[in-house]
mmCIF file of C-alpha atoms in Angstrom:
data_model
loop_
_atom_site.group_PDB
_atom_site.id
_atom_site.type_symbol
_atom_site.label_atom_id
_atom_site.label_comp_id
_atom_site.label_asym_id
_atom_site.label_seq_id
_atom_site.Cartn_x
_atom_site.Cartn_y
_atom_site.Cartn_z
ATOM 1 C CA MET A 1 -0.100 0.084 -0.046
ATOM 2 C CA ILE A 2 1.092 3.449 -0.565
ATOM 3 C CA HIS A 3 1.593 5.468 2.493
ATOM 4 C CA ALA A 4 2.870 9.051 2.982
ATOM 5 C CA LEU A 5 2.717 11.710 5.687
ATOM 6 C CA GLU A 6 1.029 15.021 5.943
ATOM 7 C CA GLN A 7 2.216 17.388 8.567
ATOM 8 C CA SER A 8 0.947 21.085 9.170
ATOM 9 C CA GLY A 9 -0.956 20.867 5.940
ATOM 10 C CA VAL A 10 2.318 20.289 3.771
ATOM 11 C CA ALA A 11 2.176 16.987 1.858
ATOM 12 C CA ARG A 12 5.471 14.992 2.567
ATOM 13 C CA SER A 13 4.741 12.598 -0.419
ATOM 14 C CA GLY A 14 6.830 9.829 -1.578
ATOM 15 C CA ILE A 15 6.787 5.877 -1.731
ATOM 16 C CA ALA A 16 7.868 3.554 1.265
ATOM 17 C CA ARG A 17 7.947 -0.117 1.691
ATOM 18 C CA SER A 18 5.437 0.346 4.544
ATOM 19 C CA ALA A 19 3.970 2.975 6.659
ATOM 20 C CA ARG A 20 6.922 2.421 9.150
ATOM 21 C CA ALA A 21 9.382 3.067 6.522
ATOM 22 C CA ALA A 22 7.591 6.235 5.628
ATOM 23 C CA VAL A 23 7.887 7.347 9.223
ATOM 24 C CA LEU A 24 11.262 6.413 9.752
ATOM 25 C CA ALA A 25 12.422 8.373 6.415
ATOM 26 C CA LEU A 26 10.426 11.495 7.527
ATOM 27 C CA SER A 27 12.234 11.143 10.923
ATOM 28 C CA ALA A 28 15.637 10.830 9.510
ATOM 29 C CA VAL A 29 15.580 13.426 6.764
ATOM 30 C CA ALA A 30 12.408 15.775 7.324
ATOM 31 C CA VAL A 31 12.352 16.796 3.577
ATOM 32 C CA LEU A 32 10.166 16.432 0.704
ATOM 33 C CA GLY A 33 10.313 13.574 -1.466
ATOM 34 C CA GLY A 34 10.801 9.719 -0.490
ATOM 35 C CA CYS A 35 12.266 6.490 -1.378
ATOM 36 C CA SER A 36 10.945 4.255 -3.871
ATOM 37 C CA LEU A 37 8.775 1.274 -2.971
ATOM 38 C CA PHE A 38 11.174 -1.225 -4.425
ATOM 39 C CA SER A 39 14.315 0.553 -3.799
ATOM 40 C CA SER A 40 17.598 -1.522 -3.453
ATOM 41 C CA LYS A 41 18.637 0.694 -0.695
ATOM 42 C CA ASN A 42 15.685 0.001 1.624
ATOM 43 C CA LYS A 43 16.694 -0.868 4.940
ATOM 44 C CA HIS A 44 15.115 -4.393 5.024
ATOM 45 C CA GLU A 45 15.779 -7.097 2.562
ATOM 46 C CA PRO A 46 12.364 -8.972 1.659
ATOM 47 C CA ALA A 47 12.310 -12.565 2.460
ATOM 48 C CA THR A 48 12.891 -15.069 -0.437
ATOM 49 C CA LEU A 49 10.178 -17.099 -1.201
ATOM 50 C CA GLN A 50 10.173 -20.770 -0.407
ATOM 51 C CA ASP A 51 8.574 -23.485 -2.297
ATOM 52 C CA VAL A 52 4.918 -24.117 -1.507
ATOM 53 C CA GLN A 53 3.070 -27.654 -1.797
ATOM 54 C CA GLN A 54 -0.248 -26.509 -3.477
ATOM 55 C CA VAL A 55 -2.682 -28.113 -0.981
ATOM 56 C CA LEU A 56 -5.306 -25.852 -2.145
ATOM 57 C CA GLY A 57 -6.230 -25.974 -5.979
ATOM 58 C CA VAL A 58 -6.302 -22.324 -7.433
ATOM 59 C CA ARG A 59 -7.350 -22.263 -11.056
ATOM 60 C CA GLN A 60 -7.001 -18.970 -12.961
ATOM 61 C CA VAL A 61 -10.379 -18.679 -14.937
ATOM 62 C CA TRP A 62 -9.860 -15.155 -16.561
ATOM 63 C CA SER A 63 -7.805 -11.990 -16.695
ATOM 64 C CA VAL A 64 -8.057 -8.614 -18.270
ATOM 65 C CA ASN A 65 -5.994 -5.342 -18.051
ATOM 66 C CA VAL A 66 -7.828 -2.126 -17.038
ATOM 67 C CA GLY A 67 -4.908 0.359 -16.751
ATOM 68 C CA LYS A 68 -2.188 0.966 -14.218
ATOM 69 C CA SER A 69 -2.954 2.619 -10.930
ATOM 70 C CA GLY A 70 -0.285 4.857 -10.737
ATOM 71 C CA ARG A 71 0.515 6.124 -7.280
ATOM 72 C CA TYR A 72 -3.017 5.172 -5.938
ATOM 73 C CA VAL A 73 -4.738 2.102 -4.348
ATOM 74 C CA MET A 74 -7.426 1.081 -6.680
ATOM 75 C CA GLN A 75 -9.592 -1.148 -4.790
ATOM 76 C CA PRO A 76 -12.001 -3.101 -6.451
ATOM 77 C CA ALA A 77 -15.755 -2.993 -5.413
ATOM 78 C CA VAL A 78 -18.405 -5.671 -5.702
ATOM 79 C CA ALA A 79 -22.101 -5.250 -6.077
ATOM 80 C CA GLY A 80 -24.240 -8.197 -7.329
ATOM 81 C CA ASN A 81 -22.678 -10.550 -9.749
ATOM 82 C CA ASN A 82 -20.068 -7.758 -11.233
ATOM 83 C CA VAL A 83 -16.906 -6.303 -9.993
ATOM 84 C CA TYR A 84 -16.031 -2.747 -10.503
ATOM 85 C CA VAL A 85 -12.509 -1.552 -11.226
ATOM 86 C CA SER A 86 -10.860 1.690 -12.180
ATOM 87 C CA SER A 87 -7.609 3.197 -13.232
ATOM 88 C CA ALA A 88 -5.421 6.171 -12.609
ATOM 89 C CA GLY A 89 -6.120 7.410 -16.281
ATOM 90 C CA GLY A 90 -9.904 7.592 -15.854
ATOM 91 C CA THR A 91 -11.061 4.301 -16.883
ATOM 92 C CA VAL A 92 -13.857 2.878 -15.075
ATOM 93 C CA THR A 93 -14.931 -1.039 -15.873
ATOM 94 C CA ALA A 94 -17.886 -3.167 -14.762
ATOM 95 C CA LEU A 95 -16.807 -6.844 -15.219
ATOM 96 C CA GLU A 96 -18.643 -10.092 -14.980
ATOM 97 C CA GLY A 97 -17.526 -12.030 -11.981
ATOM 98 C CA ALA A 98 -17.737 -15.228 -13.133
ATOM 99 C CA THR A 99 -16.179 -14.684 -16.466
ATOM 100 C CA GLY A 100 -14.442 -11.350 -16.712
ATOM 101 C CA ARG A 101 -16.520 -10.270 -19.648
ATOM 102 C CA THR A 102 -16.851 -6.532 -19.815
ATOM 103 C CA VAL A 103 -20.302 -5.234 -19.018
ATOM 104 C CA TRP A 104 -19.760 -1.759 -19.530
ATOM 105 C CA GLN A 105 -16.882 0.570 -19.495
ATOM 106 C CA GLY A 106 -16.700 4.456 -18.825
ATOM 107 C CA LYS A 107 -14.312 7.225 -19.124
ATOM 108 C CA ALA A 108 -14.083 10.018 -16.441
ATOM 109 C CA ASP A 109 -12.729 13.337 -17.692
ATOM 110 C CA VAL A 110 -10.159 13.489 -15.021
ATOM 111 C CA ASP A 111 -7.224 11.448 -13.799
ATOM 112 C CA LEU A 112 -8.611 9.214 -10.769
ATOM 113 C CA THR A 113 -7.215 8.873 -7.017
ATOM 114 C CA SER A 114 -9.569 6.256 -5.860
ATOM 115 C CA GLY A 115 -10.944 2.937 -6.650
ATOM 116 C CA PRO A 116 -14.800 2.887 -7.440
ATOM 117 C CA GLY A 117 -17.816 2.490 -5.192
ATOM 118 C CA SER A 118 -20.803 0.795 -6.536
ATOM 119 C CA ASP A 119 -24.402 -0.541 -5.644
ATOM 120 C CA GLY A 120 -24.920 -1.872 -9.000
ATOM 121 C CA ALA A 121 -27.210 0.995 -10.251
ATOM 122 C CA LEU A 122 -24.576 3.674 -9.601
ATOM 123 C CA THR A 123 -20.900 3.704 -9.553
ATOM 124 C CA ALA A 124 -18.701 6.631 -8.274
ATOM 125 C CA VAL A 125 -15.126 7.371 -8.238
ATOM 126 C CA ALA A 126 -13.021 10.254 -6.978
ATOM 127 C CA GLY A 127 -10.175 12.043 -9.099
ATOM 128 C CA GLU A 128 -7.755 14.971 -8.836
ATOM 129 C CA LYS A 129 -8.866 18.182 -7.242
ATOM 130 C CA GLY A 130 -11.555 16.495 -5.334
ATOM 131 C CA ALA A 131 -13.614 15.654 -8.363
ATOM 132 C CA VAL A 132 -16.440 12.938 -7.978
ATOM 133 C CA VAL A 133 -17.871 11.154 -10.897
ATOM 134 C CA ALA A 134 -20.754 9.008 -11.099
ATOM 135 C CA PHE A 135 -21.851 6.661 -14.075
ATOM 136 C CA ASP A 136 -24.988 4.855 -14.240
ATOM 137 C CA GLU A 137 -25.902 1.137 -14.914
ATOM 138 C CA LYS A 138 -24.814 1.239 -18.585
ATOM 139 C CA GLY A 139 -21.585 3.402 -17.901
ATOM 140 C CA ALA A 140 -22.799 6.811 -19.026
ATOM 141 C CA GLN A 141 -21.548 9.701 -16.939
ATOM 142 C CA LYS A 142 -24.466 10.546 -14.765
ATOM 143 C CA TRP A 143 -23.122 13.620 -12.863
ATOM 144 C CA LYS A 144 -19.808 15.331 -11.597
ATOM 145 C CA ILE A 145 -19.271 17.496 -8.620
ATOM 146 C CA ALA A 146 -16.087 18.766 -6.679
ATOM 147 C CA VAL A 147 -15.644 18.491 -2.991
ATOM 148 C CA ASN A 148 -12.702 20.738 -2.713
ATOM 149 C CA GLY A 149 -10.001 18.231 -1.306
ATOM 150 C CA GLU A 150 -7.999 15.416 -1.974
ATOM 151 C CA VAL A 151 -9.726 12.171 -2.007
ATOM 152 C CA LEU A 152 -7.903 8.615 -1.764
ATOM 153 C CA THR A 153 -10.663 6.401 -0.318
ATOM 154 C CA ALA A 154 -13.347 4.951 -2.613
ATOM 155 C CA PRO A 155 -16.642 6.558 -2.400
ATOM 156 C CA LEU A 156 -19.402 4.369 -0.424
ATOM 157 C CA VAL A 157 -22.443 4.128 -2.536
ATOM 158 C CA GLY A 158 -25.748 2.791 -1.349
ATOM 159 C CA GLN A 159 -28.868 3.745 0.515
ATOM 160 C CA GLY A 160 -29.319 6.712 -2.049
ATOM 161 C CA LEU A 161 -26.019 8.277 -0.900
ATOM 162 C CA VAL A 162 -22.376 8.653 -2.304
ATOM 163 C CA VAL A 163 -20.355 9.052 0.873
ATOM 164 C CA VAL A 164 -16.952 10.795 0.222
ATOM 165 C CA ARG A 165 -14.078 11.408 2.522
ATOM 166 C CA THR A 166 -11.271 13.780 1.823
ATOM 167 C CA THR A 167 -7.766 13.650 3.465
ATOM 168 C CA ASP A 168 -8.498 16.744 5.558
ATOM 169 C CA GLY A 169 -11.205 14.860 7.716
ATOM 170 C CA ARG A 170 -14.377 15.720 6.099
ATOM 171 C CA ILE A 171 -17.195 13.267 5.247
ATOM 172 C CA PHE A 172 -19.794 14.236 2.657
ATOM 173 C CA GLY A 173 -23.054 12.581 2.144
ATOM 174 C CA LEU A 174 -23.987 13.265 -1.426
ATOM 175 C CA ASP A 175 -27.351 12.463 -3.108
ATOM 176 C CA ALA A 176 -26.964 9.474 -5.469
ATOM 177 C CA ALA A 177 -29.427 10.955 -7.886
ATOM 178 C CA ASN A 178 -27.541 14.344 -8.670
ATOM 179 C CA GLY A 179 -24.690 14.542 -6.405
ATOM 180 C CA GLU A 180 -26.041 17.517 -4.354
ATOM 181 C CA ARG A 181 -24.775 17.570 -0.732
ATOM 182 C CA LYS A 182 -27.295 16.260 1.833
ATOM 183 C CA TRP A 183 -24.863 16.495 4.850
ATOM 184 C CA ILE A 184 -21.260 17.065 5.911
ATOM 185 C CA TYR A 185 -19.442 15.536 8.876
ATOM 186 C CA GLN A 186 -16.131 17.204 9.897
ATOM 187 C CA ARG A 187 -13.407 16.465 12.379
ATOM 188 C CA SER A 188 -10.402 18.567 13.362
ATOM 189 C CA PRO A 189 -7.350 17.602 11.131
ATOM 190 C CA SER A 190 -4.388 16.020 12.981
ATOM 191 C CA ALA A 191 -1.266 17.558 12.821
ATOM 192 C CA LEU A 192 0.450 14.436 11.517
ATOM 193 C CA ASN A 193 -1.567 11.523 9.875
ATOM 194 C CA LEU A 194 -1.169 8.735 7.447
ATOM 195 C CA ARG A 195 -1.967 9.715 3.799
ATOM 196 C CA SER A 196 -3.834 6.528 2.723
ATOM 197 C CA SER A 197 -7.249 4.979 1.715
ATOM 198 C CA LEU A 198 -9.534 4.645 4.788
ATOM 199 C CA PRO A 199 -12.497 2.660 3.354
ATOM 200 C CA MET A 200 -15.806 3.077 4.979
ATOM 201 C CA VAL A 201 -18.480 0.497 5.150
ATOM 202 C CA PHE A 202 -22.389 0.376 5.616
ATOM 203 C CA ALA A 203 -23.877 -1.385 8.734
ATOM 204 C CA GLY A 204 -27.597 -1.202 8.545
ATOM 205 C CA ASP A 205 -28.337 2.599 8.605
ATOM 206 C CA ASN A 206 -25.012 3.386 9.881
ATOM 207 C CA ILE A 207 -21.593 4.176 8.235
ATOM 208 C CA ILE A 208 -18.791 2.686 10.101
ATOM 209 C CA LEU A 209 -15.243 4.154 9.424
ATOM 210 C CA GLY A 210 -11.899 4.940 11.238
ATOM 211 C CA PHE A 211 -10.420 8.068 12.074
ATOM 212 C CA ALA A 212 -6.984 9.562 12.588
ATOM 213 C CA GLY A 213 -5.918 9.271 16.125
ATOM 214 C CA GLY A 214 -6.965 5.883 16.484
ATOM 215 C CA LYS A 215 -10.677 6.180 16.771
ATOM 216 C CA LEU A 216 -13.539 4.031 15.250
ATOM 217 C CA GLY A 217 -16.963 5.597 14.670
ATOM 218 C CA ALA A 218 -20.521 5.139 13.300
ATOM 219 C CA LEU A 219 -22.261 7.972 11.366
ATOM 220 C CA ALA A 220 -25.943 8.072 10.649
ATOM 221 C CA ALA A 221 -26.454 7.447 7.044
ATOM 222 C CA SER A 222 -29.387 9.818 7.147
ATOM 223 C CA ASN A 223 -27.884 12.931 8.402
ATOM 224 C CA GLY A 224 -24.176 12.362 9.276
ATOM 225 C CA GLY A 225 -24.528 12.532 12.865
ATOM 226 C CA LEU A 226 -21.929 10.660 15.060
ATOM 227 C CA ARG A 227 -23.526 7.846 16.638
ATOM 228 C CA TRP A 228 -20.876 6.363 18.673
ATOM 229 C CA GLU A 229 -17.190 6.490 18.692
ATOM 230 C CA ALA A 230 -14.647 4.375 20.371
ATOM 231 C CA ALA A 231 -10.921 4.217 20.974
ATOM 232 C CA VAL A 232 -8.932 1.461 19.014
ATOM 233 C CA SER A 233 -5.850 2.897 20.588
ATOM 234 C CA TYR A 234 -4.446 6.130 22.057
ATOM 235 C CA PRO A 235 -1.450 8.225 20.851
ATOM 236 C CA HIS A 236 1.923 7.477 22.876
ATOM 237 C CA GLY A 237 5.336 8.674 22.841
ATOM 238 C CA VAL A 238 6.824 12.149 22.797
ATOM 239 C CA SER A 239 7.241 13.057 19.265
ATOM 240 C CA GLU A 240 4.393 13.504 16.762
ATOM 241 C CA ILE A 241 5.828 10.679 14.704
ATOM 242 C CA GLU A 242 5.722 8.387 17.643
ATOM 243 C CA ARG A 243 2.197 9.488 18.649
ATOM 244 C CA LEU A 244 0.793 8.738 15.045
ATOM 245 C CA ASN A 245 -1.654 5.759 15.421
ATOM 246 C CA ASP A 246 -4.279 6.219 12.619
ATOM 247 C CA VAL A 247 -6.811 3.518 12.183
ATOM 248 C CA THR A 248 -5.870 1.545 8.811
ATOM 249 C CA GLY A 249 -7.913 -0.404 6.200
ATOM 250 C CA ALA A 250 -11.523 -1.068 6.314
ATOM 251 C CA PRO A 251 -13.542 -1.834 9.348
ATOM 252 C CA SER A 252 -14.252 -5.705 9.467
ATOM 253 C CA ILE A 253 -17.733 -6.598 10.232
ATOM 254 C CA ASP A 254 -18.871 -10.255 11.282
ATOM 255 C CA GLY A 255 -22.141 -10.333 12.736
ATOM 256 C CA GLN A 256 -22.470 -7.861 15.782
ATOM 257 C CA GLN A 257 -18.706 -7.402 16.028
ATOM 258 C CA VAL A 258 -16.550 -4.703 14.186
ATOM 259 C CA CYS A 259 -13.045 -4.854 14.287
ATOM 260 C CA ALA A 260 -10.234 -2.505 13.323
ATOM 261 C CA ALA A 261 -6.308 -1.811 13.620
ATOM 262 C CA SER A 262 -4.241 1.224 13.930
ATOM 263 C CA PHE A 263 -0.547 1.955 13.054
ATOM 264 C CA GLN A 264 1.798 1.927 16.097
ATOM 265 C CA GLY A 265 -1.405 1.127 18.171
ATOM 266 C CA ARG A 266 -3.748 -1.749 18.521
ATOM 267 C CA VAL A 267 -6.131 -4.415 17.000
ATOM 268 C CA ALA A 268 -9.479 -4.022 18.812
ATOM 269 C CA CYS A 269 -13.277 -5.218 18.597
ATOM 270 C CA PHE A 270 -16.474 -3.599 19.550
ATOM 271 C CA ASP A 271 -20.247 -4.107 19.454
ATOM 272 C CA ILE A 272 -21.445 -2.664 16.175
ATOM 273 C CA SER A 273 -24.463 -1.307 17.689
ATOM 274 C CA THR A 274 -23.080 0.613 20.869
ATOM 275 C CA GLY A 275 -19.356 0.890 20.132
ATOM 276 C CA ALA A 276 -18.943 -0.942 23.359
ATOM 277 C CA PRO A 277 -15.371 -2.550 23.634
ATOM 278 C CA ARG A 278 -15.171 -6.268 23.412
ATOM 279 C CA TRP A 279 -11.261 -6.738 23.590
ATOM 280 C CA GLY A 280 -8.104 -4.969 22.410
ATOM 281 C CA ARG A 281 -4.350 -5.942 22.113
ATOM 282 C CA ASP A 282 -1.071 -3.996 21.182
ATOM 283 C CA PHE A 283 -0.545 -4.541 17.551
ATOM 284 C CA SER A 284 0.498 -2.303 14.601
ATOM 285 C CA SER A 285 -0.697 -2.642 11.215
ATOM 286 C CA PRO A 286 -0.492 -0.425 7.915
ATOM 287 C CA THR A 287 -3.187 -2.370 6.197
ATOM 288 C CA GLY A 288 -5.872 -3.411 8.395
ATOM 289 C CA VAL A 289 -7.865 -6.650 9.511
ATOM 290 C CA THR A 290 -10.259 -9.338 8.054
ATOM 291 C CA GLN A 291 -12.322 -11.733 10.007
ATOM 292 C CA GLY A 292 -14.917 -14.652 9.982
ATOM 293 C CA ASP A 293 -15.650 -17.682 11.481
ATOM 294 C CA GLY A 294 -14.310 -16.839 14.682
ATOM 295 C CA ALA A 295 -10.992 -15.886 13.759
ATOM 296 C CA LEU A 296 -9.333 -12.535 12.931
ATOM 297 C CA PHE A 297 -6.231 -11.955 10.729
ATOM 298 C CA ALA A 298 -3.768 -9.124 10.028
ATOM 299 C CA ALA A 299 -0.411 -8.351 8.828
ATOM 300 C CA ASP A 300 2.064 -5.929 10.637
ATOM 301 C CA GLU A 301 4.438 -3.424 9.240
ATOM 302 C CA LYS A 302 7.081 -6.119 9.066
ATOM 303 C CA SER A 303 4.807 -8.257 6.878
ATOM 304 C CA ILE A 304 4.384 -11.027 9.592
ATOM 305 C CA VAL A 305 0.825 -12.233 9.333
ATOM 306 C CA TYR A 306 -1.131 -13.081 12.519
ATOM 307 C CA GLY A 307 -4.288 -15.075 13.302
ATOM 308 C CA PHE A 308 -6.209 -14.114 16.485
ATOM 309 C CA ASN A 309 -9.256 -15.500 18.388
ATOM 310 C CA ALA A 310 -11.837 -12.803 17.346
ATOM 311 C CA ARG A 311 -13.809 -13.537 20.452
ATOM 312 C CA ASN A 312 -11.045 -12.453 23.019
ATOM 313 C CA GLY A 313 -7.698 -11.337 20.885
ATOM 314 C CA ALA A 314 -5.808 -14.822 21.924
ATOM 315 C CA ASP A 315 -2.942 -15.887 19.310
ATOM 316 C CA LEU A 316 -3.712 -18.591 17.196
ATOM 317 C CA TRP A 317 -0.913 -18.592 15.025
ATOM 318 C CA LYS A 318 1.727 -16.314 12.981
ATOM 319 C CA ASN A 319 3.551 -16.822 9.930
ATOM 320 C CA GLU A 320 7.117 -15.008 9.319
ATOM 321 C CA SER A 321 7.855 -16.307 6.004
ATOM 322 C CA LEU A 322 6.758 -13.072 4.162
ATOM 323 C CA LEU A 323 8.985 -10.861 6.230
ATOM 324 C CA TRP A 324 9.348 -7.274 4.557
ATOM 325 C CA ARG A 325 7.242 -8.256 1.466
ATOM 326 C CA ASP A 326 5.306 -5.215 1.654
ATOM 327 C CA LEU A 327 1.893 -7.033 2.013
ATOM 328 C CA GLY A 328 -1.531 -5.584 1.073
ATOM 329 C CA THR A 329 -4.817 -5.971 2.635
ATOM 330 C CA PRO A 330 -5.669 -9.357 3.488
ATOM 331 C CA LEU A 331 -8.992 -11.414 2.818
ATOM 332 C CA ALA A 332 -10.345 -14.385 4.837
ATOM 333 C CA PHE A 333 -12.165 -16.524 1.973
ATOM 334 C CA GLY A 334 -13.358 -20.046 2.634
ATOM 335 C CA ARG A 335 -10.134 -22.080 4.306
ATOM 336 C CA ALA A 336 -7.654 -19.471 3.391
ATOM 337 C CA VAL A 337 -6.300 -16.112 4.465
ATOM 338 C CA ILE A 338 -5.307 -14.521 1.051
ATOM 339 C CA VAL A 339 -2.911 -11.577 0.544
ATOM 340 C CA GLY A 340 -0.793 -10.182 -2.174
ATOM 341 C CA ASP A 341 2.732 -8.812 -2.057
ATOM 342 C CA PHE A 342 5.276 -6.313 -3.645
ATOM 343 C CA GLU A 343 6.053 -8.661 -6.553
ATOM 344 C CA GLY A 344 2.536 -9.668 -7.699
ATOM 345 C CA TRP A 345 2.322 -12.955 -5.666
ATOM 346 C CA LEU A 346 -0.915 -14.125 -4.208
ATOM 347 C CA HIS A 347 -0.367 -16.135 -0.936
ATOM 348 C CA PHE A 348 -2.876 -18.515 0.484
ATOM 349 C CA LEU A 349 -2.506 -19.354 4.068
ATOM 350 C CA SER A 350 -4.477 -21.988 6.131
ATOM 351 C CA ARG A 351 -7.019 -20.257 8.297
ATOM 352 C CA ASP A 352 -6.420 -23.080 11.138
ATOM 353 C CA ASP A 353 -2.429 -22.826 11.379
ATOM 354 C CA GLY A 354 -1.156 -20.020 9.082
ATOM 355 C CA LYS A 355 0.797 -22.658 6.714
ATOM 356 C CA PHE A 356 1.080 -21.773 3.110
ATOM 357 C CA ILE A 357 -1.485 -23.899 1.321
ATOM 358 C CA ALA A 358 -1.190 -22.290 -2.254
ATOM 359 C CA ARG A 359 0.328 -19.665 -4.210
ATOM 360 C CA VAL A 360 -0.179 -18.009 -7.530
ATOM 361 C CA LYS A 361 1.764 -15.221 -9.565
ATOM 362 C CA THR A 362 -0.127 -12.384 -11.354
ATOM 363 C CA ASP A 363 1.618 -9.933 -13.549
ATOM 364 C CA GLY A 364 4.557 -8.987 -11.153
ATOM 365 C CA ASN A 365 3.279 -5.605 -10.151
ATOM 366 C CA PRO A 366 2.286 -4.956 -6.551
ATOM 367 C CA ILE A 367 -1.114 -5.901 -4.950
ATOM 368 C CA GLY A 368 -2.061 -3.323 -2.429
ATOM 369 C CA ALA A 369 -5.646 -3.659 -2.644
ATOM 370 C CA ALA A 370 -7.684 -6.307 -0.877
ATOM 371 C CA PRO A 371 -8.848 -9.383 -3.008
ATOM 372 C CA VAL A 372 -12.657 -9.602 -3.278
ATOM 373 C CA VAL A 373 -14.971 -12.139 -3.892
ATOM 374 C CA VAL A 374 -17.895 -12.300 -6.618
ATOM 375 C CA GLY A 375 -19.715 -15.329 -6.012
ATOM 376 C CA GLN A 376 -17.320 -18.201 -5.903
ATOM 377 C CA THR A 377 -14.797 -16.302 -7.823
ATOM 378 C CA LEU A 378 -11.717 -14.581 -6.244
ATOM 379 C CA VAL A 379 -10.638 -11.244 -7.902
ATOM 380 C CA VAL A 380 -7.560 -9.206 -7.468
ATOM 381 C CA GLN A 381 -6.138 -6.184 -8.999
ATOM 382 C CA THR A 382 -2.602 -5.279 -9.263
ATOM 383 C CA ARG A 383 -0.920 -1.890 -9.694
ATOM 384 C CA GLY A 384 -0.167 -2.744 -13.172
ATOM 385 C CA GLY A 385 -3.506 -2.735 -14.161
ATOM 386 C CA GLY A 386 -4.000 -6.738 -14.101
ATOM 387 C CA VAL A 387 -7.348 -7.938 -13.053
ATOM 388 C CA TYR A 388 -7.573 -11.639 -12.399
ATOM 389 C CA GLY A 389 -10.185 -14.035 -11.436
ATOM 390 C CA TYR A 390 -9.713 -17.368 -9.708
ATOM 391 C CA LEU A 391 -11.362 -20.170 -8.438
ATOM 392 C CA PRO A 392 -9.809 -21.889 -5.326
ATOM 393 C CA LYS A 393 -10.823 -25.427 -4.486
#
C-alpha cells in the first residue's frame, strides 16, 4: 500500500515499503520526497519465497487489463454479480465476476485517485482536485461534482447516497441522484496523519469508519450525525511521529462485531450497535484486518501475518515467512487467508494454522488492494492494471 505523511498541511509525499518506513524516512531527513517502494537502498531485505506445496487448488479462470493504478490504491468493489475496477487514467470498468466479461466501460474526464464504489445501479469514483464522478448502470456519466479536497478513499455508494471522505477529515453525504450535498461531517485535522485510503462500510443505517488518532466511529447515514465513537488505540510517545496511530484499512464486520487495527497502536473489536469495547491488544498494522468464523487476521508493518481468536484476541498463529514483502490488505475466504505482495504474488495461508496452502503469480506488479469475492470467484487487481479471477477449491 502507498503511504505518505501530511504535517501542518504540507504534503510529504513519496513511496515507502510500508507506513513504518515512511515514518522513519521522515524522521531521519525531514525533507520533501521519498524512497521507492522497490528501492535497493531499502533498510530491510524482503524474504526469499520458499517452495509451497499446493494443498489448495487455485485455478485462474480469466484475466483482463484495465490500466495502471499509478500512485494510488484502486480497490475493486463488488455489487451483485459484477466487480467494478478503475485506473489512474480515468477508466472505470464493470466486469462480470464469473467470466471477466466487460459489462460496461466508462471514462472520467479527470485522472482518478481512488477505486470505485458501487451498488450496481450507480458507480462513483474520485479524481484529482476533489472531483467525484458518477456513472449509471450502463456506464454513462450521470453527474460530476467537486468536494474541494483530496480524495484517496473509494466513495461508499448505497442507501441513496454517495459518501466521500477527504484527506483533511471531512465526510460528505451526496445525493446519489444528482450529487447534491445532503450533509457533511467534519473533524479537526491531525497535525500528522497517514495519507492513505480509509475505506468505509455500511452497517444497517450506519456508516462505520476509522479516523486519525486511533478512533473508530459510526455515522448516521440519514444525516451524518456521530452515533458512537470508540478508541482502537491512544497516542503514546513524545514526538508527533511516535504518537501517530491512525486506524488503517476498512473496518471488518462479522455479525454484531466490528474490528479494526491502527498503525503503532492496537487491534480491537467492538459491539457494532453501541461501540462498546469487547477486547483489544497491542498491534501495529498498515493495512487493516479481516475476520470470519471466529478468527481475525492481520499483517503487521514487518509483513508478519497473524491469526487471532476474534472473541478475545488470543493468539492462534503467526507466519513470518513473508517478512518485509510489503503485504497488501488480507482477505479471509473459505479455508484460506489471502494476501498479495510487492512482486505480484498471491499467497494463500491456512486459516487454521497459518501454513501456506497455495501461491499464484499475477503480472509481477504490487498487489496493495484487498482481494474481493464475486460469487465463488476470487478477484484481485494489481498496480499494473491486471485484474485476475481465480476459483480456489
